[in-house]
Tab-separated table of C-alpha atoms and ligand atoms in Angstrom:
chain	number	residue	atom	x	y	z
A	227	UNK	CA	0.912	4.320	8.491
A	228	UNK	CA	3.685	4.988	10.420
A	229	UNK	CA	6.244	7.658	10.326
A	230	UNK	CA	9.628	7.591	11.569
A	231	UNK	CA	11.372	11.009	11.748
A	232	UNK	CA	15.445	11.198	10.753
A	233	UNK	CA	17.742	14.018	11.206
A	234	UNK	CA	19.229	13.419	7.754
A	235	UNK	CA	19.842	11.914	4.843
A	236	UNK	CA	22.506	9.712	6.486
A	237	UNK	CA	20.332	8.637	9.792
A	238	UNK	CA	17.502	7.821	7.353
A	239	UNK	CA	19.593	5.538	4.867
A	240	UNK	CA	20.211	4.042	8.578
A	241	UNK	CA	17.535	3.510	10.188
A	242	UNK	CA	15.796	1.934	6.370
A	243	UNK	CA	19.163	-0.567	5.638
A	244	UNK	CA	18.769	-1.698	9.522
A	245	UNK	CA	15.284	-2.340	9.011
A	246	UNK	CA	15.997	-4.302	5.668
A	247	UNK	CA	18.713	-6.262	7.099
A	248	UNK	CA	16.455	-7.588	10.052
A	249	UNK	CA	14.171	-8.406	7.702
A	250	UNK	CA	16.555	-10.488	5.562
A	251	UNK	CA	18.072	-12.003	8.429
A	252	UNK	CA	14.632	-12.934	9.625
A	253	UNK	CA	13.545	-14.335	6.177
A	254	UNK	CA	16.440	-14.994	4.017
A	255	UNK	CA	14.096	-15.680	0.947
A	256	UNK	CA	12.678	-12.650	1.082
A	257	UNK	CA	11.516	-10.888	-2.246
A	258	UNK	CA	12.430	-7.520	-2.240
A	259	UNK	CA	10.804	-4.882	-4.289
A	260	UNK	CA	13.959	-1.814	-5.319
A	261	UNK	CA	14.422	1.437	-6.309
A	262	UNK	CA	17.046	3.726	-7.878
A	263	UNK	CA	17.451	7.507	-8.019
A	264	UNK	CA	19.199	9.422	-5.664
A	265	UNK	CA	17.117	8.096	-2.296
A	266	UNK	CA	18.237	4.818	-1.694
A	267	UNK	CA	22.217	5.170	-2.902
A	268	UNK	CA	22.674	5.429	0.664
A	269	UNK	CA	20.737	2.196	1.936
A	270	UNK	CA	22.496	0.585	-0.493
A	271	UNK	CA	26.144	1.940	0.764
A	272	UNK	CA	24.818	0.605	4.036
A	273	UNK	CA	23.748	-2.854	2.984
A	274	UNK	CA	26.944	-3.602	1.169
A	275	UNK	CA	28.599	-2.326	4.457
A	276	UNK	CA	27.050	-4.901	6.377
A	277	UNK	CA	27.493	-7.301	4.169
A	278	UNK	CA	31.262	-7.049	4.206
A	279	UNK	CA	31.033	-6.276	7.968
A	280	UNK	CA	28.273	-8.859	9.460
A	281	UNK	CA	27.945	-11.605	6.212
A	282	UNK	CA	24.342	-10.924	5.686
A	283	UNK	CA	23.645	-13.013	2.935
A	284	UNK	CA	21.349	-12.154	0.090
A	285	UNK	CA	21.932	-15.815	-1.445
A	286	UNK	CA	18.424	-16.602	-1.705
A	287	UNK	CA	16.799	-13.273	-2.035
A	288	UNK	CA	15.060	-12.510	-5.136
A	289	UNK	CA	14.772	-9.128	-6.124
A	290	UNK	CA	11.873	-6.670	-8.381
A	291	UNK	CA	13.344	-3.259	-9.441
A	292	UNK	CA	10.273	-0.465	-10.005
A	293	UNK	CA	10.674	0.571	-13.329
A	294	UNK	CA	13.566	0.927	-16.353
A	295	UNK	CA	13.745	3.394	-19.027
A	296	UNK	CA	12.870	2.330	-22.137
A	297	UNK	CA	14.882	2.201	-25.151
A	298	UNK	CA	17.969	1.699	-22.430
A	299	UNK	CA	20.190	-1.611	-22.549
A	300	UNK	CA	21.202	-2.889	-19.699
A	301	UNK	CA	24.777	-2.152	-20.377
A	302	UNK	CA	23.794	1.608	-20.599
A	303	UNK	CA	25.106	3.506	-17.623
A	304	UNK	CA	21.915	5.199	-17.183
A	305	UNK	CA	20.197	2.233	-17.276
A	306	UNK	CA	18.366	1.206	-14.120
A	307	UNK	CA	19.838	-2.515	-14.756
A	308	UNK	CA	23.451	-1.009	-14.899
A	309	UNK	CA	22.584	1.406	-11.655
A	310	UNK	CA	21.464	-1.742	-9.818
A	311	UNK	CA	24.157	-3.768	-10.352
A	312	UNK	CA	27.040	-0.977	-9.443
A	313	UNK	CA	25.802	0.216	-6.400
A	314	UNK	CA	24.577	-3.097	-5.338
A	315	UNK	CA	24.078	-6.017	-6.662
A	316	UNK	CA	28.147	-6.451	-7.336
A	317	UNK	CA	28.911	-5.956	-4.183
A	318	UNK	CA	27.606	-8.647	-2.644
A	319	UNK	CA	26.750	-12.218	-2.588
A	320	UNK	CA	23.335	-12.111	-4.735
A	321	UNK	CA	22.797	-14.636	-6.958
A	322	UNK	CA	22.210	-12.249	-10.016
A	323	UNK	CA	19.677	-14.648	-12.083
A	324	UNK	CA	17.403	-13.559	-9.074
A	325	UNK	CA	17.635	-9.610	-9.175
A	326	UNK	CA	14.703	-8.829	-12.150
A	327	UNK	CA	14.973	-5.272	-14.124
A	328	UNK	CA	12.186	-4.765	-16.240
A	329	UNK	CA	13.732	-5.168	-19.875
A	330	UNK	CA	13.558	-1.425	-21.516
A	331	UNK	CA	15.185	-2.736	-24.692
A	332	UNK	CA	12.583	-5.148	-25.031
A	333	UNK	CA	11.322	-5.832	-28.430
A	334	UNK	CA	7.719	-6.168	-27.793
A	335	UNK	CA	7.644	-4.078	-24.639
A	336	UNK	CA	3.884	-4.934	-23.902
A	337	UNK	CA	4.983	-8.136	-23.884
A	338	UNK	CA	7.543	-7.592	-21.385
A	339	UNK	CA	5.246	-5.595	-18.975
A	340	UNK	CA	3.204	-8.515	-18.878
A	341	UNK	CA	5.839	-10.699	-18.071
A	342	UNK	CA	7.490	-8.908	-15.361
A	343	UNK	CA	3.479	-8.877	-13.526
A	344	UNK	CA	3.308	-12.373	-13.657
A	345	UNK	CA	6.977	-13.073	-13.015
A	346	UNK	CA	6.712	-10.819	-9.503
A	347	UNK	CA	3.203	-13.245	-8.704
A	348	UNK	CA	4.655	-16.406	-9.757
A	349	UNK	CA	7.381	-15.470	-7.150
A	350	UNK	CA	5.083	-15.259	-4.435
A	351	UNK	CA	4.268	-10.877	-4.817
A	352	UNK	CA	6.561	-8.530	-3.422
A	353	UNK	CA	7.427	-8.969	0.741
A	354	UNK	CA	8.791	-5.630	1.173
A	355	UNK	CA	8.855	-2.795	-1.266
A	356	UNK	CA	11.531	0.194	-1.036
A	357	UNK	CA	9.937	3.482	-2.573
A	358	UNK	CA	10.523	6.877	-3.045
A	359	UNK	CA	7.956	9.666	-4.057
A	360	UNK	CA	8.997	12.226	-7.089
A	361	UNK	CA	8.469	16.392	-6.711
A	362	UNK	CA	4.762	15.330	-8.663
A	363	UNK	CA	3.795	12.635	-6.313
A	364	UNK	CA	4.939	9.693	-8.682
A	365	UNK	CA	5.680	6.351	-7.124
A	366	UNK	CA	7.729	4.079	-9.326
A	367	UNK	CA	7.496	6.005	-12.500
A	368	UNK	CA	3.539	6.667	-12.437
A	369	UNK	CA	3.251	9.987	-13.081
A	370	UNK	CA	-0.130	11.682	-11.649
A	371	UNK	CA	-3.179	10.856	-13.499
A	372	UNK	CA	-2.343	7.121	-13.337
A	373	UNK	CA	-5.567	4.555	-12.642
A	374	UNK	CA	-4.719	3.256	-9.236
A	375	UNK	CA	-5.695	-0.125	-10.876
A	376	UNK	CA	-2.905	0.012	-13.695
A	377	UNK	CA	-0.305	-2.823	-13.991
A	378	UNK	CA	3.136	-3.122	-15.295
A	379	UNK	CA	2.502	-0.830	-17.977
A	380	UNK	CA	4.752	1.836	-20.423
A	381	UNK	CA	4.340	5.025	-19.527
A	382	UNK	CA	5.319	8.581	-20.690
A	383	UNK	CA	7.536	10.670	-18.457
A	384	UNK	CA	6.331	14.351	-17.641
A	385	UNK	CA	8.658	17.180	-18.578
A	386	UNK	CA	8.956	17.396	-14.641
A	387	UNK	CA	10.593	13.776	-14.427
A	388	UNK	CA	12.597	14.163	-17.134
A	389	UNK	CA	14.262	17.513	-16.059
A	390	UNK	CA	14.622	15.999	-12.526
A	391	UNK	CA	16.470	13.164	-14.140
A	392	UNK	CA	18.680	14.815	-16.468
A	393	UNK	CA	21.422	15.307	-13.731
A	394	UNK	CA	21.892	11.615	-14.504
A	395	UNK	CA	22.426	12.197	-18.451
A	396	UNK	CA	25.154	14.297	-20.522
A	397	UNK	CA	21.544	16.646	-21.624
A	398	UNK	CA	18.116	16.647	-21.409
A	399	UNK	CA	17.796	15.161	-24.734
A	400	UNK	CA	18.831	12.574	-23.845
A	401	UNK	CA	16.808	11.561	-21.724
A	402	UNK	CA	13.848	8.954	-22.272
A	403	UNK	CA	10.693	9.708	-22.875
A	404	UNK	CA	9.190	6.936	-21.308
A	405	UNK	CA	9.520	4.089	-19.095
A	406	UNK	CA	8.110	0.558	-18.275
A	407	UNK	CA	6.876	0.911	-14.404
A	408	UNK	CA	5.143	-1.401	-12.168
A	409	UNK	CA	1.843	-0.094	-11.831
A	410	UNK	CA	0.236	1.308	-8.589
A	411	UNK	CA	-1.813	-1.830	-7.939
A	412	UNK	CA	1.149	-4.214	-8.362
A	413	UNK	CA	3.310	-1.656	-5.503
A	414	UNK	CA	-0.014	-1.685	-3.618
A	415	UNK	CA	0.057	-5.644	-4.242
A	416	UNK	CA	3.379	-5.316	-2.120
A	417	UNK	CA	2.710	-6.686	1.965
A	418	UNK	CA	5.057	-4.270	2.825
A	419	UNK	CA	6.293	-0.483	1.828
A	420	UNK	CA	8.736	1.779	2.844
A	421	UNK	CA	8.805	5.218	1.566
A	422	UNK	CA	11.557	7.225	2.189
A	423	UNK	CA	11.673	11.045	1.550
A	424	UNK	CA	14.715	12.590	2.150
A	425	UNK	CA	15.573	16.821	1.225
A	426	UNK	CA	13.886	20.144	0.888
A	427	UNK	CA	13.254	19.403	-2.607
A	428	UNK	CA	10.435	16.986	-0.993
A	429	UNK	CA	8.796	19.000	1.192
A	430	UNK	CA	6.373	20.166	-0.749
A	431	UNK	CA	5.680	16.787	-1.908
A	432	UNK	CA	5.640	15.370	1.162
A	433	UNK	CA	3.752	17.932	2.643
A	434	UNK	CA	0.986	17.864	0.170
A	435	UNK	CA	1.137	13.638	1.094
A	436	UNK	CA	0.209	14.210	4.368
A	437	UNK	CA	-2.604	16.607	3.728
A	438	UNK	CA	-4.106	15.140	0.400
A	439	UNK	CA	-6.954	13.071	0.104
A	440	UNK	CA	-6.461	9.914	-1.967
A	441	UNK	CA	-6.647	11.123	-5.695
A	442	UNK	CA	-4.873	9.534	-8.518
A	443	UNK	CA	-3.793	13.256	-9.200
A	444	UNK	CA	-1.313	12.521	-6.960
A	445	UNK	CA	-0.426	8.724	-6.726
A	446	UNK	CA	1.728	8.459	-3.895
A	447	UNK	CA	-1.654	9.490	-1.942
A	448	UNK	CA	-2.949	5.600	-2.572
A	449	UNK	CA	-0.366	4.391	-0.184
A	450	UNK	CA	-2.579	5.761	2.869
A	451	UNK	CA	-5.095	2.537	1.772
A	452	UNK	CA	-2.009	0.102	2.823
A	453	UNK	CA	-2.123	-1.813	5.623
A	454	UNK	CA	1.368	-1.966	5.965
A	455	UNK	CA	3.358	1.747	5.155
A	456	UNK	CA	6.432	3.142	7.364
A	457	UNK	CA	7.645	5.974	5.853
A	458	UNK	CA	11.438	7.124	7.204
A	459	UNK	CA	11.637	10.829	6.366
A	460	UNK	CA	14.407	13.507	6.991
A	461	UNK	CA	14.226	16.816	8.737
A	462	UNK	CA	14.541	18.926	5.696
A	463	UNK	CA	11.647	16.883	3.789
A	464	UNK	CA	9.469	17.285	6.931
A	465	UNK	CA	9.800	20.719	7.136
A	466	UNK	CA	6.796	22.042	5.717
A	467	UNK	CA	4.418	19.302	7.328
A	468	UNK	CA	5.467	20.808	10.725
A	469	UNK	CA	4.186	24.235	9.594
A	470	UNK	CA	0.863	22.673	8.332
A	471	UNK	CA	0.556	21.399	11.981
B	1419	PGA	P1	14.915	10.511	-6.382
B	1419	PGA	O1	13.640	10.040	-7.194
B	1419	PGA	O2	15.175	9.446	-5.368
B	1419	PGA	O3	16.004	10.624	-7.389
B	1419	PGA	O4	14.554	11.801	-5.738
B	1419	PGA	C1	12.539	9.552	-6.522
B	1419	PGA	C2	11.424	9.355	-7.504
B	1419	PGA	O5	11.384	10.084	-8.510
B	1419	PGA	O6	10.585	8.468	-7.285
Protein backbone atom coordinates (compact mmCIF):
# COMPACT_ATOMS: atom_id res chain seq x y z
CA UNK A 1 0.00 0.00 0.00
CA UNK A 2 1.26 3.11 -0.76
CA UNK A 3 0.46 6.52 0.44
CA UNK A 4 0.98 9.68 -1.22
CA UNK A 5 0.57 12.78 1.00
CA UNK A 6 -1.26 16.17 -0.67
CA UNK A 7 -1.48 19.54 0.76
CA UNK A 8 -5.12 19.81 -0.32
CA UNK A 9 -7.99 19.03 -1.82
CA UNK A 10 -6.80 20.68 -5.06
CA UNK A 11 -3.05 19.02 -5.15
CA UNK A 12 -4.79 15.68 -4.48
CA UNK A 13 -7.50 15.91 -7.37
CA UNK A 14 -3.91 16.55 -9.12
CA UNK A 15 -1.75 14.35 -8.43
CA UNK A 16 -5.01 11.31 -8.88
CA UNK A 17 -6.26 12.91 -12.62
CA UNK A 18 -2.31 12.89 -13.59
CA UNK A 19 -2.05 9.48 -12.54
CA UNK A 20 -5.33 8.48 -14.48
CA UNK A 21 -4.37 10.24 -17.52
CA UNK A 22 -0.93 8.32 -17.77
CA UNK A 23 -2.70 5.47 -17.36
CA UNK A 24 -5.15 6.11 -20.22
CA UNK A 25 -2.56 7.35 -22.37
CA UNK A 26 -0.62 4.21 -21.66
CA UNK A 27 -3.67 1.89 -22.27
CA UNK A 28 -6.33 3.63 -24.10
CA UNK A 29 -8.80 0.63 -23.51
CA UNK A 30 -8.57 0.82 -20.18
CA UNK A 31 -11.69 -0.09 -17.95
CA UNK A 32 -12.10 2.24 -15.39
CA UNK A 33 -13.93 1.60 -12.22
CA UNK A 34 -15.79 5.50 -10.91
CA UNK A 35 -17.06 7.17 -8.20
CA UNK A 36 -19.29 10.15 -7.31
CA UNK A 37 -19.76 12.19 -4.14
CA UNK A 38 -17.95 15.08 -3.33
CA UNK A 39 -14.14 13.40 -3.68
CA UNK A 40 -13.58 13.00 -7.13
CA UNK A 41 -15.60 16.34 -8.60
CA UNK A 42 -12.24 17.62 -8.72
CA UNK A 43 -10.38 14.74 -10.74
CA UNK A 44 -13.01 15.00 -12.89
CA UNK A 45 -12.63 19.04 -13.41
CA UNK A 46 -9.08 17.99 -14.11
CA UNK A 47 -9.66 15.26 -16.65
CA UNK A 48 -12.04 17.29 -18.71
CA UNK A 49 -9.26 20.00 -18.47
CA UNK A 50 -6.90 17.90 -20.11
CA UNK A 51 -8.99 16.72 -22.36
CA UNK A 52 -9.75 20.09 -23.87
CA UNK A 53 -6.08 21.05 -23.23
CA UNK A 54 -3.88 17.81 -24.31
CA UNK A 55 -6.81 15.58 -26.47
CA UNK A 56 -6.61 12.67 -24.19
CA UNK A 57 -9.02 10.52 -25.61
CA UNK A 58 -11.37 8.32 -23.69
CA UNK A 59 -12.75 6.82 -27.14
CA UNK A 60 -12.23 3.38 -26.22
CA UNK A 61 -12.43 3.42 -22.51
CA UNK A 62 -15.14 1.61 -20.91
CA UNK A 63 -16.27 2.69 -17.74
CA UNK A 64 -18.03 0.83 -14.14
CA UNK A 65 -19.59 3.43 -11.75
CA UNK A 66 -19.69 1.93 -7.83
CA UNK A 67 -23.08 2.04 -6.97
CA UNK A 68 -26.66 4.05 -7.87
CA UNK A 69 -29.46 4.75 -5.66
CA UNK A 70 -32.25 2.85 -6.08
CA UNK A 71 -35.60 3.88 -7.00
CA UNK A 72 -33.55 6.90 -8.97
CA UNK A 73 -33.92 7.28 -12.93
CA UNK A 74 -31.26 8.18 -14.63
CA UNK A 75 -32.71 11.46 -15.60
CA UNK A 76 -32.97 12.28 -11.80
CA UNK A 77 -30.46 14.92 -10.84
CA UNK A 78 -29.48 13.03 -7.88
CA UNK A 79 -29.02 10.17 -9.72
CA UNK A 80 -25.49 8.80 -9.91
CA UNK A 81 -26.18 8.23 -13.87
CA UNK A 82 -27.17 12.01 -14.19
CA UNK A 83 -23.98 13.06 -11.77
CA UNK A 84 -21.75 11.05 -14.12
CA UNK A 85 -22.70 12.33 -17.13
CA UNK A 86 -22.59 16.29 -16.02
CA UNK A 87 -19.44 16.42 -14.51
CA UNK A 88 -17.93 14.08 -16.92
CA UNK A 89 -18.93 12.03 -19.24
CA UNK A 90 -20.41 15.20 -21.46
CA UNK A 91 -17.52 16.76 -21.50
CA UNK A 92 -15.57 14.74 -23.35
CA UNK A 93 -15.11 12.38 -26.12
CA UNK A 94 -16.50 9.02 -24.37
CA UNK A 95 -18.39 6.92 -26.28
CA UNK A 96 -21.41 6.85 -23.78
CA UNK A 97 -22.74 3.13 -24.66
CA UNK A 98 -19.41 2.31 -22.76
CA UNK A 99 -19.81 4.29 -19.36
CA UNK A 100 -22.15 1.47 -17.21
CA UNK A 101 -24.37 2.91 -14.10
CA UNK A 102 -25.89 0.28 -12.29
CA UNK A 103 -29.73 0.65 -13.22
CA UNK A 104 -31.54 1.86 -9.75
CA UNK A 105 -34.89 1.98 -11.54
CA UNK A 106 -34.53 -1.44 -12.47
CA UNK A 107 -37.54 -3.57 -12.37
CA UNK A 108 -36.14 -6.69 -11.03
CA UNK A 109 -33.19 -5.13 -9.27
CA UNK A 110 -31.63 -8.61 -8.33
CA UNK A 111 -31.63 -9.12 -11.67
CA UNK A 112 -29.76 -6.12 -12.46
CA UNK A 113 -27.06 -6.68 -9.73
CA UNK A 114 -26.35 -9.75 -11.38
CA UNK A 115 -25.97 -8.30 -14.56
CA UNK A 116 -23.78 -5.48 -13.84
CA UNK A 117 -21.16 -8.53 -12.04
CA UNK A 118 -21.02 -10.31 -15.06
CA UNK A 119 -21.12 -7.32 -17.39
CA UNK A 120 -17.78 -5.77 -15.40
CA UNK A 121 -16.11 -9.73 -15.97
CA UNK A 122 -17.23 -10.15 -19.40
CA UNK A 123 -15.32 -6.81 -19.93
CA UNK A 124 -12.21 -8.11 -18.79
CA UNK A 125 -12.69 -6.90 -14.51
CA UNK A 126 -11.96 -3.55 -13.54
CA UNK A 127 -8.05 -2.11 -14.49
CA UNK A 128 -8.13 0.69 -12.17
CA UNK A 129 -10.71 1.52 -9.59
CA UNK A 130 -11.24 5.24 -8.17
CA UNK A 131 -12.62 5.04 -4.47
CA UNK A 132 -13.42 6.99 -1.70
CA UNK A 133 -14.06 5.83 1.99
CA UNK A 134 -17.40 7.25 3.90
CA UNK A 135 -17.20 8.78 7.82
CA UNK A 136 -18.26 4.67 8.66
CA UNK A 137 -15.59 3.11 6.62
CA UNK A 138 -17.95 2.25 3.58
CA UNK A 139 -16.36 1.69 0.21
CA UNK A 140 -18.79 1.95 -2.66
CA UNK A 141 -21.96 1.95 -0.72
CA UNK A 142 -21.12 -1.15 1.68
CA UNK A 143 -21.91 -0.02 4.79
CA UNK A 144 -19.92 -1.86 7.79
CA UNK A 145 -21.04 -5.26 8.53
CA UNK A 146 -20.81 -6.21 4.82
CA UNK A 147 -19.29 -10.02 4.00
CA UNK A 148 -16.06 -9.15 2.33
CA UNK A 149 -17.24 -11.89 -0.16
CA UNK A 150 -20.58 -10.02 -1.21
CA UNK A 151 -21.22 -9.14 -4.91
CA UNK A 152 -23.19 -6.58 -6.71
CA UNK A 153 -25.83 -6.66 -4.28
CA UNK A 154 -28.85 -4.02 -2.85
CA UNK A 155 -28.10 -2.73 0.13
CA UNK A 156 -29.67 -0.51 2.88
CA UNK A 157 -28.09 2.84 3.63
CA UNK A 158 -27.29 3.65 7.42
CA UNK A 159 -28.87 6.75 8.89
CA UNK A 160 -25.10 7.95 8.80
CA UNK A 161 -25.00 7.76 4.82
CA UNK A 162 -28.08 9.09 4.35
CA UNK A 163 -27.60 12.29 6.52
CA UNK A 164 -24.12 12.66 4.87
CA UNK A 165 -25.90 12.62 1.57
CA UNK A 166 -28.74 14.78 2.11
CA UNK A 167 -26.67 17.96 1.18
CA UNK A 168 -27.28 16.51 -2.28
CA UNK A 169 -31.28 16.39 -1.86
CA UNK A 170 -34.01 19.26 -1.17
CA UNK A 171 -34.49 16.98 2.62
CA UNK A 172 -33.56 14.07 4.18
CA UNK A 173 -36.64 12.40 3.14
CA UNK A 174 -35.82 12.30 0.33
CA UNK A 175 -33.27 10.55 0.28
CA UNK A 176 -33.02 6.69 -0.65
CA UNK A 177 -33.00 4.18 1.50
CA UNK A 178 -30.98 1.95 -0.33
CA UNK A 179 -28.70 1.41 -3.10
CA UNK A 180 -27.37 -1.25 -5.61
CA UNK A 181 -23.36 -1.32 -4.88
CA UNK A 182 -20.67 -3.39 -6.22
CA UNK A 183 -19.74 -5.57 -3.56
CA UNK A 184 -16.33 -5.62 -1.70
CA UNK A 185 -15.07 -8.69 -3.57
CA UNK A 186 -15.94 -7.31 -7.03
CA UNK A 187 -13.77 -3.66 -5.86
CA UNK A 188 -11.23 -6.14 -4.43
CA UNK A 189 -11.60 -8.02 -7.96
CA UNK A 190 -10.24 -4.55 -9.27
CA UNK A 191 -6.02 -4.87 -10.34
CA UNK A 192 -5.83 -1.56 -9.31
CA UNK A 193 -7.31 1.02 -6.48
CA UNK A 194 -6.97 4.38 -5.63
CA UNK A 195 -8.46 5.74 -2.56
CA UNK A 196 -8.55 9.17 -2.07
CA UNK A 197 -9.45 10.87 1.29
CA UNK A 198 -9.60 14.33 1.24
CA UNK A 199 -10.96 16.81 4.63
CA UNK A 200 -11.15 16.80 8.37
CA UNK A 201 -14.38 15.16 8.14
CA UNK A 202 -12.06 11.97 7.23
CA UNK A 203 -9.72 11.94 9.68
CA UNK A 204 -11.19 9.97 11.91
CA UNK A 205 -11.95 7.58 9.27
CA UNK A 206 -8.86 7.56 7.91
CA UNK A 207 -7.19 7.41 11.00
CA UNK A 208 -9.02 4.46 12.30
CA UNK A 209 -7.87 2.86 8.45
CA UNK A 210 -4.52 3.02 9.26
CA UNK A 211 -4.72 1.55 12.70
CA UNK A 212 -7.56 -1.13 12.22
CA UNK A 213 -7.12 -4.59 11.70
CA UNK A 214 -9.04 -6.06 8.76
CA UNK A 215 -12.72 -6.46 10.06
CA UNK A 216 -15.74 -6.26 7.94
CA UNK A 217 -16.87 -3.78 10.77
CA UNK A 218 -15.15 -1.49 8.90
CA UNK A 219 -14.86 -2.41 5.11
CA UNK A 220 -12.53 -0.06 3.78
CA UNK A 221 -9.99 -2.09 6.17
CA UNK A 222 -10.08 -5.12 3.34
CA UNK A 223 -8.21 -2.93 0.99
CA UNK A 224 -4.85 -3.56 3.10
CA UNK A 225 -5.19 -7.44 1.44
CA UNK A 226 -4.65 -5.66 -2.18
CA UNK A 227 -1.77 -6.04 -3.94
CA UNK A 228 -2.15 -3.02 -5.69
CA UNK A 229 -3.60 0.22 -3.28
CA UNK A 230 -2.17 3.99 -3.54
CA UNK A 231 -4.08 6.00 -1.53
CA UNK A 232 -3.63 10.09 -2.30
CA UNK A 233 -4.73 11.78 0.93
CA UNK A 234 -4.87 15.52 2.01
CA UNK A 235 -3.34 17.25 4.96
CA UNK A 236 -6.51 17.84 6.80
CA UNK A 237 -7.64 14.00 6.39
CA UNK A 238 -4.15 12.97 7.63
CA UNK A 239 -4.24 14.87 10.52
CA UNK A 240 -5.09 12.58 13.13
CA UNK A 241 -2.84 9.62 11.73
CA UNK A 242 0.16 11.94 12.45
CA UNK A 243 -0.90 12.16 16.12
CA UNK A 244 -1.34 8.30 16.31
CA UNK A 245 2.37 8.24 15.18
P1 LIG B 1 -17.83 11.73 -0.37
O1 LIG B 1 -18.33 10.24 -0.17
O2 LIG B 1 -16.83 11.68 -1.47
O3 LIG B 1 -19.05 12.50 -0.73
O4 LIG B 1 -17.21 12.14 0.92
C1 LIG B 1 -17.41 9.21 -0.12
C2 LIG B 1 -18.12 7.94 0.25
O5 LIG B 1 -19.15 8.03 0.96
O6 LIG B 1 -17.68 6.86 -0.16
Amino acid sequence: MKIVEAKDYNEMSRKAADYIIKKIQNSPKLNLGLATGGTPVGIYQNLIKDHQLNGTSYTHIATFNLDEYVGLSPESPNSYRFYMNHKLFNHIDINIGKTHVPHGNAHHLHEECLRYERLIAENGGIDLQILGIGANGHIGFNEPGTSFQSITNIVDLTPSTREANARYFPSLSEVPTQAITMGISTIMKSKEIILLVSGENKAEAFSKFMIQEIDEKFPASILKNHPCVTIIADTAAMKKVKVHC
